Short mmCIF file of C-alpha atoms in Angstrom, two decimals:
data_model
loop_
_atom_site.label_atom_id
_atom_site.label_comp_id
_atom_site.label_asym_id
_atom_site.label_seq_id
_atom_site.Cartn_x
_atom_site.Cartn_y
_atom_site.Cartn_z
CA UNK A 185 -35.08 -21.13 -3.59
CA UNK A 186 -33.61 -23.21 -0.77
CA UNK A 187 -34.06 -22.26 2.89
CA UNK A 188 -30.89 -20.99 4.61
CA UNK A 189 -29.32 -23.52 6.96
CA UNK A 190 -29.54 -21.18 9.97
CA UNK A 191 -33.37 -21.21 9.75
CA UNK A 192 -33.29 -24.72 11.21
CA UNK A 193 -31.32 -23.64 14.30
CA UNK A 194 -33.32 -23.79 17.53
CA UNK A 195 -32.07 -20.36 18.63
CA UNK A 196 -33.21 -18.76 15.37
CA UNK A 197 -36.68 -20.27 15.78
CA UNK A 198 -36.91 -19.14 19.42
CA UNK A 199 -35.93 -15.58 18.57
CA UNK A 200 -38.31 -15.50 15.60
CA UNK A 201 -41.12 -16.51 17.98
CA UNK A 202 -40.15 -13.71 20.38
CA UNK A 203 -40.10 -11.26 17.47
CA UNK A 204 -43.70 -12.16 16.62
CA UNK A 205 -44.71 -11.77 20.29
CA UNK A 206 -43.06 -8.34 20.47
CA UNK A 207 -44.92 -7.20 17.36
CA UNK A 208 -48.18 -8.54 18.81
CA UNK A 209 -47.65 -6.25 21.80
CA UNK A 210 -47.65 -3.26 19.47
CA UNK A 211 -43.91 -2.60 19.69
CA UNK A 212 -41.89 -1.79 16.57
CA UNK A 213 -38.77 -3.99 16.93
CA UNK A 214 -36.95 -2.04 14.22
CA UNK A 215 -37.65 1.69 14.74
CA UNK A 216 -36.18 4.15 12.21
CA UNK A 217 -34.21 6.42 14.57
CA UNK A 218 -32.68 6.79 18.01
CA UNK A 219 -30.43 9.62 19.14
CA UNK A 220 -27.77 8.85 21.74
CA UNK A 221 -25.96 11.74 23.37
CA UNK A 222 -22.70 10.02 24.34
CA UNK A 223 -20.69 6.91 23.61
CA UNK A 224 -19.60 4.73 26.53
CA UNK A 225 -15.95 5.82 26.37
CA UNK A 226 -16.99 9.48 26.50
CA UNK A 227 -19.12 8.86 29.59
CA UNK A 228 -16.29 7.04 31.33
CA UNK A 229 -13.85 9.86 30.52
CA UNK A 230 -16.22 12.63 31.61
CA UNK A 231 -16.97 11.00 34.97
CA UNK A 232 -13.48 9.74 35.80
CA UNK A 233 -12.54 10.81 39.34
CA UNK A 234 -15.89 12.56 39.88
CA UNK A 235 -18.53 11.90 42.53
CA UNK A 236 -21.77 11.23 40.65
CA UNK A 237 -23.98 9.64 43.33
CA UNK A 238 -25.10 6.11 44.16
CA UNK A 239 -27.99 3.88 43.11
CA UNK A 240 -30.37 5.04 45.79
CA UNK A 241 -29.93 8.63 44.53
CA UNK A 242 -30.38 7.89 40.83
CA UNK A 243 -33.09 9.93 39.20
CA UNK A 244 -33.32 12.49 41.98
CA UNK A 245 -31.43 15.18 40.08
CA UNK A 246 -28.15 14.44 41.80
CA UNK A 247 -26.68 12.41 38.97
CA UNK A 248 -25.87 12.97 35.29
CA UNK A 249 -28.58 12.28 32.71
CA UNK A 250 -27.58 10.12 29.71
CA UNK A 251 -28.90 8.61 26.50
CA UNK A 252 -26.86 5.64 25.22
CA UNK A 253 -27.37 2.83 22.74
CA UNK A 254 -25.57 -0.41 22.07
CA UNK A 255 -25.67 -4.17 21.90
CA UNK A 256 -26.79 -6.24 24.89
CA UNK A 257 -23.86 -8.58 25.65
CA UNK A 258 -24.45 -9.66 29.27
CA UNK A 259 -27.59 -9.96 31.41
CA UNK A 260 -28.35 -11.21 34.92
CA UNK A 261 -31.51 -10.85 37.02
CA UNK A 262 -31.17 -10.15 40.76
CA UNK A 263 -34.54 -9.86 42.52
CA UNK A 264 -36.16 -6.50 41.88
CA UNK A 265 -33.15 -5.38 39.81
CA UNK A 266 -31.38 -6.73 36.77
CA UNK A 267 -27.95 -5.84 35.48
CA UNK A 268 -26.63 -5.86 31.93
CA UNK A 269 -23.61 -4.87 29.89
CA UNK A 270 -24.21 -2.63 26.91
CA UNK A 271 -21.52 -2.52 24.19
CA UNK A 272 -20.91 0.12 21.54
CA UNK A 273 -17.90 0.73 19.28
CA UNK A 274 -15.98 2.46 22.10
CA UNK A 275 -16.45 -0.05 24.90
CA UNK A 276 -18.97 -1.32 27.47
CA UNK A 277 -21.04 0.16 30.27
CA UNK A 278 -23.18 -1.47 32.95
CA UNK A 279 -26.94 -0.88 32.99
CA UNK A 280 -29.29 -1.44 35.94
CA UNK A 281 -32.98 -2.14 35.34
CA UNK A 282 -35.38 -1.62 38.25
CA UNK A 283 -38.72 -3.42 38.71
CA UNK A 284 -40.56 -0.28 39.84
CA UNK A 285 -38.88 2.51 37.86
CA UNK A 286 -37.73 1.11 34.49
CA UNK A 287 -40.13 1.38 31.57
CA UNK A 288 -40.01 -0.09 28.06
CA UNK A 289 -40.85 2.35 25.26
CA UNK A 290 -44.13 1.47 23.56
CA UNK A 291 -44.98 -1.32 26.03
CA UNK A 292 -47.95 -1.37 28.40
CA UNK A 293 -47.07 -3.63 31.34
CA UNK A 294 -49.50 -6.13 32.88
CA UNK A 295 -49.46 -8.15 36.09
CA UNK A 296 -48.19 -11.15 34.14
CA UNK A 297 -45.63 -9.25 32.07
CA UNK A 298 -43.98 -6.32 33.78
CA UNK A 299 -41.38 -4.11 32.08
CA UNK A 300 -38.46 -5.87 33.75
CA UNK A 301 -39.95 -9.26 32.83
CA UNK A 302 -40.30 -8.07 29.24
CA UNK A 303 -36.59 -7.22 29.23
CA UNK A 304 -35.71 -10.57 30.77
CA UNK A 305 -38.02 -12.76 28.66
CA UNK A 306 -38.30 -11.02 25.30
CA UNK A 307 -34.81 -9.56 24.81
CA UNK A 308 -31.74 -11.65 23.98
CA UNK A 309 -28.01 -11.17 24.00
CA UNK A 310 -27.12 -9.45 20.75
CA UNK A 311 -30.22 -7.24 20.66
CA UNK A 312 -29.55 -3.53 20.18
CA UNK A 313 -31.28 -1.26 22.68
CA UNK A 314 -31.36 2.38 23.68
CA UNK A 315 -31.26 3.38 27.34
CA UNK A 316 -32.28 6.72 28.84
CA UNK A 317 -31.41 7.19 32.49
CA UNK A 318 -28.94 8.47 35.07
CA UNK A 319 -25.32 7.70 35.77
CA UNK A 320 -24.21 6.45 39.18
CA UNK A 321 -21.52 4.28 40.72
CA UNK A 322 -22.17 0.98 42.42
CA UNK A 323 -20.69 0.21 45.81
CA UNK A 324 -17.75 -1.32 43.96
CA UNK A 325 -17.28 1.93 42.07
CA UNK A 326 -18.48 0.67 38.64
CA UNK A 327 -19.99 3.32 36.38
CA UNK A 328 -23.61 2.31 35.74
CA UNK A 329 -26.70 3.69 34.02
CA UNK A 330 -29.91 3.52 36.05
CA UNK A 331 -32.37 2.79 33.23
CA UNK A 332 -35.54 4.88 33.25
CA UNK A 333 -36.65 4.03 29.69
CA UNK A 334 -35.50 1.17 27.47
CA UNK A 335 -36.14 1.23 23.70
CA UNK A 336 -35.75 -1.86 21.53
CA UNK A 337 -33.81 -0.72 18.44
CA UNK A 338 -33.13 -4.03 16.70
CA UNK A 339 -34.18 -7.56 17.56
CA UNK A 340 -31.42 -10.01 16.61
CA UNK A 341 -32.42 -13.40 15.26
CA UNK A 342 -29.08 -15.18 15.54
CA UNK A 343 -26.96 -15.52 18.70
CA UNK A 344 -23.48 -14.13 19.18
CA UNK A 345 -20.57 -16.60 19.32
CA UNK A 346 -20.17 -18.38 22.64
CA UNK A 347 -18.49 -15.99 25.09
CA UNK A 348 -16.02 -18.65 26.27
CA UNK A 349 -14.82 -20.02 22.93
CA UNK A 350 -15.38 -16.82 20.95
CA UNK A 351 -14.23 -16.94 17.32
CA UNK A 352 -11.43 -19.48 17.33
CA UNK A 353 -11.91 -20.40 13.68
CA UNK A 354 -9.89 -17.86 11.65
CA UNK A 355 -11.89 -18.70 8.55
CA UNK A 356 -15.15 -17.70 10.26
CA UNK A 357 -13.46 -14.58 11.65
CA UNK A 358 -12.38 -13.40 8.19
CA UNK A 359 -15.50 -14.52 6.35
CA UNK A 360 -17.99 -13.11 8.87
CA UNK A 361 -16.14 -9.99 9.89
CA UNK A 362 -19.19 -8.53 11.66
CA UNK A 363 -18.91 -11.27 14.30
CA UNK A 364 -15.21 -10.54 14.71
CA UNK A 365 -15.90 -6.84 15.27
CA UNK A 366 -18.68 -7.53 17.78
CA UNK A 367 -16.75 -10.06 19.87
CA UNK A 368 -13.14 -8.87 19.57
CA UNK A 369 -12.60 -5.25 20.66
CA UNK A 370 -8.95 -5.38 19.56
CA UNK A 371 -10.05 -6.17 15.99
CA UNK A 372 -12.47 -3.24 15.97
CA UNK A 373 -9.73 -0.93 17.24
CA UNK A 374 -7.36 -2.19 14.54
CA UNK A 375 -9.75 -1.12 11.80
CA UNK A 376 -10.43 2.19 13.49
CA UNK A 377 -6.65 2.68 13.49
CA UNK A 378 -6.64 1.97 9.76
CA UNK A 379 -9.00 4.92 9.27
CA UNK A 380 -6.73 7.14 11.35
CA UNK A 381 -3.71 6.01 9.32
CA UNK A 382 -5.42 6.88 6.03
CA UNK A 383 -6.36 10.28 7.41
CA UNK A 384 -2.74 10.90 8.49
CA UNK A 385 -1.49 9.90 5.02
CA UNK A 386 -3.92 12.21 3.24
CA UNK A 387 -3.05 15.06 5.59
CA UNK A 388 0.68 14.59 4.92
CA UNK A 389 0.11 14.51 1.17
CA UNK A 390 -2.12 17.59 1.18
CA UNK A 391 0.38 19.48 3.34
CA UNK A 392 3.09 18.50 0.83
CA UNK A 393 1.15 20.08 -2.02
CA UNK A 394 -0.37 16.92 -3.54
CA UNK A 395 -3.88 16.76 -5.01
CA UNK A 396 -5.99 13.61 -4.82
CA UNK A 397 -7.34 12.24 -8.11
CA UNK A 398 -9.29 9.18 -9.22
CA UNK A 399 -8.50 6.96 -12.20
CA UNK A 400 -10.42 4.03 -13.77
CA UNK A 401 -10.51 0.57 -12.24
CA UNK A 402 -11.60 -0.93 -15.58
CA UNK A 403 -8.93 -0.55 -18.25
CA UNK A 404 -8.52 -1.48 -21.91
CA UNK A 405 -4.84 -2.29 -21.37
CA UNK A 406 -3.20 -3.09 -18.06
CA UNK A 407 0.30 -2.17 -16.95
CA UNK A 408 2.46 -0.57 -14.29
CA UNK A 409 3.47 -3.80 -12.55
CA UNK A 410 4.49 -7.36 -13.32
CA UNK A 411 1.32 -9.24 -12.47
CA UNK A 412 -1.39 -11.40 -13.99
CA UNK A 413 -4.62 -9.37 -14.31
CA UNK A 414 -8.27 -10.21 -13.73
CA UNK A 415 -10.27 -10.09 -16.94
CA UNK A 416 -13.92 -9.23 -17.56
CA UNK A 417 -16.14 -8.36 -20.51
CA UNK A 418 -17.90 -5.05 -21.14
CA UNK A 419 -21.21 -5.89 -22.83
CA UNK A 420 -22.00 -2.31 -23.86
CA UNK A 421 -18.92 -2.14 -26.11
CA UNK A 422 -18.52 -5.89 -26.61
CA UNK A 423 -14.88 -5.83 -25.56
CA UNK A 424 -12.67 -7.47 -22.99
CA UNK A 425 -11.52 -5.29 -20.09
CA UNK A 426 -9.05 -5.69 -17.23
CA UNK A 427 -9.13 -4.73 -13.58
CA UNK A 428 -6.14 -2.48 -12.97
CA UNK A 429 -2.97 -4.01 -11.54
CA UNK A 430 -1.55 -0.63 -10.57
CA UNK A 431 -2.45 3.06 -10.58
CA UNK A 432 0.68 4.14 -12.46
CA UNK A 433 -0.18 4.56 -16.14
CA UNK A 434 -3.18 6.93 -15.90
CA UNK A 435 -1.46 8.99 -13.19
CA UNK A 436 1.53 9.53 -15.47
CA UNK A 437 -0.83 10.66 -18.22
CA UNK A 438 -2.07 13.33 -15.81
CA UNK A 439 1.51 14.46 -15.20
CA UNK A 440 1.90 14.77 -19.00
CA UNK A 441 -1.27 16.86 -18.93
CA UNK A 442 0.32 19.39 -16.60
CA UNK A 443 -0.72 18.30 -13.12
CA UNK A 444 2.32 18.72 -10.89
CA UNK A 445 1.79 16.72 -7.68
CA UNK A 446 -0.94 14.11 -7.59
CA UNK A 447 -1.84 10.98 -5.69
CA UNK A 448 -4.47 8.27 -5.57
CA UNK A 449 -5.40 5.79 -2.86
CA UNK A 450 -7.34 2.97 -4.47
CA UNK A 451 -7.90 -0.73 -4.95
CA UNK A 452 -5.75 -2.72 -7.36
CA UNK A 453 -6.22 -6.34 -8.41
CA UNK A 454 -3.62 -8.99 -9.16
CA UNK A 455 -4.51 -12.56 -9.99
CA UNK A 456 -1.85 -14.04 -7.76
CA UNK A 457 -1.39 -16.23 -4.70
CA UNK A 458 -2.73 -15.57 -1.21
CA UNK A 459 -0.43 -15.59 1.81
CA UNK A 460 0.41 -13.55 4.92
CA UNK A 461 1.38 -10.48 2.91
CA UNK A 462 -0.60 -10.93 -0.34
CA UNK A 463 -4.29 -10.58 -1.14
CA UNK A 464 -5.44 -10.43 -4.79
CA UNK A 465 -7.42 -7.26 -4.00
CA UNK A 466 -5.47 -4.69 -2.01
CA UNK A 467 -5.08 -0.95 -1.48
CA UNK A 468 -2.28 1.12 -2.98
CA UNK A 469 -1.13 4.68 -2.60
CA UNK A 470 0.66 6.05 -5.65
CA UNK A 471 2.04 9.60 -5.72
CA UNK A 472 3.83 11.47 -8.52
CA UNK A 473 5.66 14.79 -8.40
CA UNK A 474 6.96 16.64 -11.44
CA UNK A 475 10.54 17.82 -10.97
CA UNK A 476 11.39 15.15 -8.36
CA UNK A 477 13.61 12.07 -8.61
CA UNK A 478 13.93 8.91 -6.51
CA UNK A 479 16.11 10.70 -3.95
CA UNK A 480 13.29 13.15 -3.27
CA UNK A 481 10.87 10.26 -3.01
CA UNK A 482 13.07 8.55 -0.40
CA UNK A 483 12.91 11.65 1.78
CA UNK A 484 9.17 11.95 1.11
CA UNK A 485 8.54 8.30 2.07
CA UNK A 486 10.49 8.62 5.32
CA UNK A 487 8.47 11.72 6.17
CA UNK A 488 5.19 9.92 5.52
CA UNK A 489 6.02 6.99 7.82
CA UNK A 490 7.23 9.41 10.50
CA UNK A 491 3.99 11.38 10.20
CA UNK A 492 1.81 8.31 10.69
CA UNK A 493 3.85 7.07 13.66
CA UNK A 494 3.76 10.44 15.39
CA UNK A 495 0.01 10.82 14.81
CA UNK A 496 -0.72 7.35 16.18
CA UNK A 497 1.83 6.99 18.97
CA UNK A 498 3.53 10.35 19.46
CA UNK A 499 6.87 8.64 18.70
CA UNK A 500 8.78 7.35 15.68
CA UNK A 501 9.56 4.09 17.50
CA UNK A 502 6.98 1.37 16.85
CA UNK A 503 6.83 -1.85 18.85
CA UNK A 504 5.92 -4.91 16.80
CA UNK A 505 5.32 -8.35 18.30
CA UNK A 506 4.72 -11.23 15.93
CA UNK A 507 2.65 -14.22 17.04
CA UNK A 508 5.69 -16.47 16.66
CA UNK A 509 8.08 -14.18 18.57
CA UNK A 510 8.45 -13.91 22.35
CA UNK A 511 9.78 -10.35 22.42
CA UNK A 512 8.79 -7.20 20.58
CA UNK A 513 10.82 -5.68 17.79
CA UNK A 514 11.33 -1.95 18.19
CA UNK A 515 11.24 -0.40 14.73
CA UNK A 516 12.58 3.15 14.53
CA UNK A 517 11.05 5.04 11.62
CA UNK A 518 12.98 8.24 12.19
CA UNK A 519 14.80 9.49 9.10
CA UNK A 520 17.26 9.01 7.57
CA UNK A 521 16.76 5.31 6.82
CA UNK A 522 19.64 3.07 5.84
CA UNK A 523 20.32 3.05 2.09
CA UNK A 524 22.03 0.20 0.24
CA UNK A 525 22.27 -0.64 -3.43
CA UNK A 526 20.83 -4.03 -4.31
CA UNK A 527 24.34 -5.38 -4.86
CA UNK A 528 25.52 -3.98 -1.52
CA UNK A 529 22.59 -5.64 0.25
CA UNK A 530 23.47 -9.01 -1.32
CA UNK A 531 27.09 -8.59 -0.22
CA UNK A 532 26.15 -7.40 3.28
CA UNK A 533 23.53 -10.00 4.15
CA UNK A 534 24.36 -12.85 1.77
CA UNK A 535 28.16 -12.49 1.65
CA UNK A 536 28.00 -12.70 -2.15
CA UNK A 537 30.01 -10.40 -4.43
CA UNK A 538 27.84 -10.27 -7.53
CA UNK A 539 30.36 -8.39 -9.70
CA UNK A 540 32.87 -11.23 -9.37
CA UNK A 541 30.42 -13.94 -10.42
CA UNK A 542 29.44 -15.08 -13.90
CA UNK A 543 25.81 -15.69 -14.83
CA UNK A 544 26.44 -19.44 -14.63
CA UNK A 545 27.83 -19.12 -11.09
CA UNK A 546 24.83 -17.08 -9.95
CA UNK A 547 22.49 -19.67 -11.44
CA UNK A 548 24.35 -22.43 -9.63
CA UNK A 549 23.92 -20.63 -6.28
CA UNK A 550 20.21 -20.17 -6.91
CA UNK A 551 19.65 -23.76 -8.07
CA UNK A 552 21.08 -25.02 -4.78
CA UNK A 553 17.99 -23.54 -3.08
CA UNK A 554 15.44 -26.35 -3.32
CA UNK A 555 12.34 -24.11 -3.35
CA UNK A 556 13.41 -22.06 -6.39
CA UNK A 557 11.88 -23.07 -9.73
CA UNK A 558 14.74 -24.10 -12.08
CA UNK A 559 12.76 -22.96 -15.13
CA UNK A 560 12.75 -19.37 -13.91
CA UNK A 561 16.50 -19.50 -13.25
CA UNK A 562 17.66 -21.07 -16.51
CA UNK A 563 15.93 -18.53 -18.76
CA UNK A 564 16.67 -15.41 -16.69
CA UNK A 565 18.96 -12.59 -17.75
CA UNK A 566 21.67 -11.31 -15.42
CA UNK A 567 19.62 -8.50 -13.88
CA UNK A 568 16.78 -10.85 -13.03
CA UNK A 569 19.27 -13.28 -11.47
CA UNK A 570 20.66 -10.51 -9.27
CA UNK A 571 17.13 -9.67 -8.12
CA UNK A 572 16.58 -13.36 -7.26
CA UNK A 573 19.77 -13.36 -5.17
CA UNK A 574 18.53 -10.32 -3.29
CA UNK A 575 15.14 -11.90 -2.57
CA UNK A 576 16.77 -15.13 -1.43
CA UNK A 577 19.68 -13.90 0.69
CA UNK A 578 19.05 -10.29 1.75
CA UNK A 579 15.36 -9.44 1.96
CA UNK A 580 14.57 -11.35 5.17
CA UNK A 581 17.32 -9.49 7.05
CA UNK A 582 15.87 -6.02 6.40
CA UNK A 583 14.10 -5.63 9.74
CA UNK A 584 14.81 -1.97 10.44
CA UNK A 585 13.81 0.48 7.66
CA UNK A 586 16.00 0.14 4.55
CA UNK A 587 15.89 1.70 1.12
CA UNK A 588 17.30 -0.77 -1.42
CA UNK A 589 18.34 1.39 -4.37
CA UNK A 590 19.71 1.00 -7.91
CA UNK A 591 18.02 -2.09 -9.33
CA UNK A 592 18.73 -3.92 -12.61
CA UNK A 593 16.71 -2.68 -15.58
CA UNK A 594 15.22 -6.17 -16.04
CA UNK A 595 13.09 -5.60 -12.92
CA UNK A 596 10.98 -2.83 -14.46
CA UNK A 597 10.26 -1.31 -17.89
CA UNK A 598 9.08 2.04 -16.46
CA UNK A 599 12.15 3.44 -14.70
CA UNK A 600 14.85 5.86 -15.89
CA UNK A 601 18.38 4.58 -16.44
CA UNK A 602 20.87 5.64 -13.79
CA UNK A 603 22.48 9.05 -14.26
CA UNK A 604 25.93 7.67 -13.33
CA UNK A 605 27.64 6.51 -16.59
CA UNK A 606 29.13 3.36 -15.04
CA UNK A 607 25.80 2.30 -13.52
CA UNK A 608 24.04 3.10 -16.78
CA UNK A 609 26.52 0.88 -18.62
CA UNK A 610 25.60 -2.00 -16.27
CA UNK A 611 21.89 -1.52 -16.90
CA UNK A 612 21.08 -0.06 -13.48
CA UNK A 613 17.97 2.08 -13.04
CA UNK A 614 17.06 4.73 -10.49
CA UNK A 615 14.66 2.63 -8.47
CA UNK A 616 14.30 1.94 -4.77
CA UNK A 617 12.18 -0.40 -2.70
CA UNK A 618 11.71 0.20 1.02
CA UNK A 619 11.70 -2.72 3.45
CA UNK A 620 10.63 -3.06 7.07
CA UNK A 621 10.39 -6.35 9.01
CA UNK A 622 11.68 -8.12 5.90
CA UNK A 623 8.65 -6.97 3.88
CA UNK A 624 8.57 -4.71 0.85
CA UNK A 625 6.65 -1.60 1.88
CA UNK A 626 6.98 0.59 -1.19
CA UNK A 627 8.42 0.91 -4.67
CA UNK A 628 9.69 4.09 -6.32
CA UNK A 629 11.34 5.31 -9.54
CA UNK A 630 12.83 8.26 -11.20
CA UNK A 631 10.23 7.85 -13.91
CA UNK A 632 11.23 7.02 -17.46
CA UNK A 633 10.21 9.84 -19.83
CA UNK A 634 12.25 8.92 -22.92
CA UNK A 635 9.53 7.76 -25.36
CA UNK A 636 11.90 5.78 -27.59
CA UNK A 637 13.40 3.78 -24.73
CA UNK A 638 9.96 3.44 -23.13
CA UNK A 639 8.53 1.88 -26.26
CA UNK A 640 11.52 -0.43 -26.65
CA UNK A 641 11.13 -1.75 -23.10
CA UNK A 642 7.39 -2.22 -23.48
CA UNK A 643 7.92 -4.08 -26.75
CA UNK A 644 10.26 -6.44 -24.87
CA UNK A 645 7.53 -6.94 -22.28
CA UNK A 646 4.99 -7.71 -24.99
CA UNK A 647 7.36 -10.27 -26.50
CA UNK A 648 7.74 -11.97 -23.12
CA UNK A 649 3.98 -12.05 -22.79
CA UNK A 650 3.64 -13.60 -26.24
CA UNK A 651 6.21 -16.21 -25.20
CA UNK A 652 4.05 -17.24 -22.23
CA UNK A 653 5.07 -14.93 -19.38
CA UNK A 654 1.68 -14.30 -17.72
CA UNK A 655 3.03 -11.41 -15.60
CA UNK A 656 4.52 -9.45 -18.52
CA UNK A 657 2.64 -6.39 -19.79
CA UNK A 658 1.10 -5.90 -23.23
CA UNK A 659 2.30 -3.00 -25.35
CA UNK A 660 0.33 0.11 -24.43
CA UNK A 661 0.65 2.38 -27.44
CA UNK A 662 -1.64 5.01 -25.94
CA UNK A 663 0.72 5.38 -22.97
CA UNK A 664 3.71 5.70 -25.29
CA UNK A 665 1.81 8.33 -27.26
CA UNK A 666 1.24 10.29 -24.03
CA UNK A 667 4.98 10.15 -23.24
CA UNK A 668 5.66 11.41 -26.76
CA UNK A 669 3.73 14.57 -25.88
CA UNK A 670 6.41 15.21 -23.25
CA UNK A 671 6.50 14.21 -19.57
CA UNK A 672 8.68 16.38 -17.28
CA UNK A 673 11.27 14.79 -14.98
CA UNK A 674 9.13 13.01 -12.41
CA UNK A 675 9.47 10.98 -9.25
CA UNK A 676 6.85 8.39 -8.36
CA UNK A 677 6.21 6.08 -5.42
CA UNK A 678 3.77 3.26 -4.69
CA UNK A 679 3.08 2.20 -1.10
CA UNK A 680 1.07 -0.83 -0.07
CA UNK A 681 -1.45 0.55 2.41
CA UNK A 682 -2.34 -2.86 3.85
CA UNK A 683 1.28 -3.71 4.70
CA UNK A 684 1.72 -0.25 6.19
CA UNK A 685 -1.31 -0.86 8.41
CA UNK A 686 0.07 -4.30 9.35
CA UNK A 687 3.16 -2.56 10.72
CA UNK A 688 1.31 0.05 12.78
CA UNK A 689 -1.48 -2.28 13.93
CA UNK A 690 0.90 -5.17 14.82
CA UNK A 691 -0.87 -7.60 12.49
CA UNK A 692 0.74 -10.86 11.36
CA UNK A 693 -1.47 -11.34 8.32
CA UNK A 694 -2.79 -9.02 5.65
CA UNK A 695 -6.20 -10.59 6.30
CA UNK A 696 -6.18 -8.98 9.74
CA UNK A 697 -6.18 -5.47 8.24
CA UNK A 698 -8.59 -5.99 5.31
CA UNK A 699 -12.21 -5.96 6.44
CA UNK A 700 -13.32 -8.54 3.87
CA UNK A 701 -10.31 -10.50 2.55
CA UNK A 702 -10.84 -12.96 -0.27
CA UNK A 703 -11.78 -16.38 1.07
CA UNK A 704 -12.77 -19.71 -0.39
CA UNK A 705 -16.60 -19.94 -0.30
CA UNK A 706 -18.14 -22.05 2.45
CA UNK A 707 -19.54 -25.41 1.39
#
């Protein structure tokens, strides 16, 4: 087995030598436990505006006692004292070490190696330490811990990124996320916000009467979206399996089984391109409610976004500043959101009246756009052409929240035909997609529960797949069988969690809100 490249680095070798010296002194550099009483942000909040004494009083019972732990990120020696910055997940706090009063846990000082010299010579930036001592303020008013006892909790063998250049290489930032979290507090806060967002979503769903369920990631047959799947092989049964491309099919089976309001938040996998808003592995929320339709789901979706905004910011207005924009966009998530049919959106933002154009005329308009693949245009049916027009001429203009409703049936095989006879005649289904900042945020249907039509549409999908369409679905006879048992009128919605987090965390790229996005391996 080859030796890792970092073993040859001078800093790694120096720290490995120090590690051996620390062990030789009888100190465990990796103890099993350390209990801190407060995080740095809590200490700062508790002492804000309070008189807590000065350095000459520290330890005399006039100041607040504290146990903290964190990573050593700055250090400077100053005569009989030394000062450091200790960083935890909530922020930083200054620590003062004193030549006469600071001790190192498990270390017996000598004339040659005192406790403060041990700290200076044997510890490095990046080491994790525990500090027990007393809080005071320096003459400049900075909250500081006077260290009485220092405990080495973890000796680091590799240095942190240079404090001046930091992590300028985005590839390193995404690939080695731990370095990003250590050196960029704003990145750490973004992922903590993601946790708060997920909690707010679950709270909203539970308060709305939904139950959380879990469905398989590995599936015999994939479906629920137009996407190319990832494929694997199950040795135990000697059969090919697929990673799910959506959560939809098994959740609908549960609705057939009598569950009334259910949801799942889980990973889905689509073997597609990678860009600012797409990652092949991403997180979806899908929710289904028996007795609802897509109108109910529009109201439900607006309520969910409002809930998250209010929990995070106390307001439905969210400021979003892109890296390529000088001023912030103010996005108002307060309901009701603007609702347009797909055809109305094309007319409003593209100045194109679809109903007065033939298929040939629509194709001609699309073929004038140099980046559109002619093969996809020439073989497309009218509904698919209308969807292409929307994506080309309307989507980018949907900055404020929009529901785009009433899509052509060609866009999905899983949605109920429109209840309006004229729309039904034109092949329009009761589907909406929600857009914010020109990005699709969610997708919803009045779910198709007619087993005969469902099978017909899935057969058409299977024929497309057989003809070479890699994103078409195979025929799932087990799903059709479930629908034959009877599925009540149902509304369903799917929301991309990562794009939702991008909105609330002001992130330009989906990679900024996924802890470990897919990356090309390093050479």
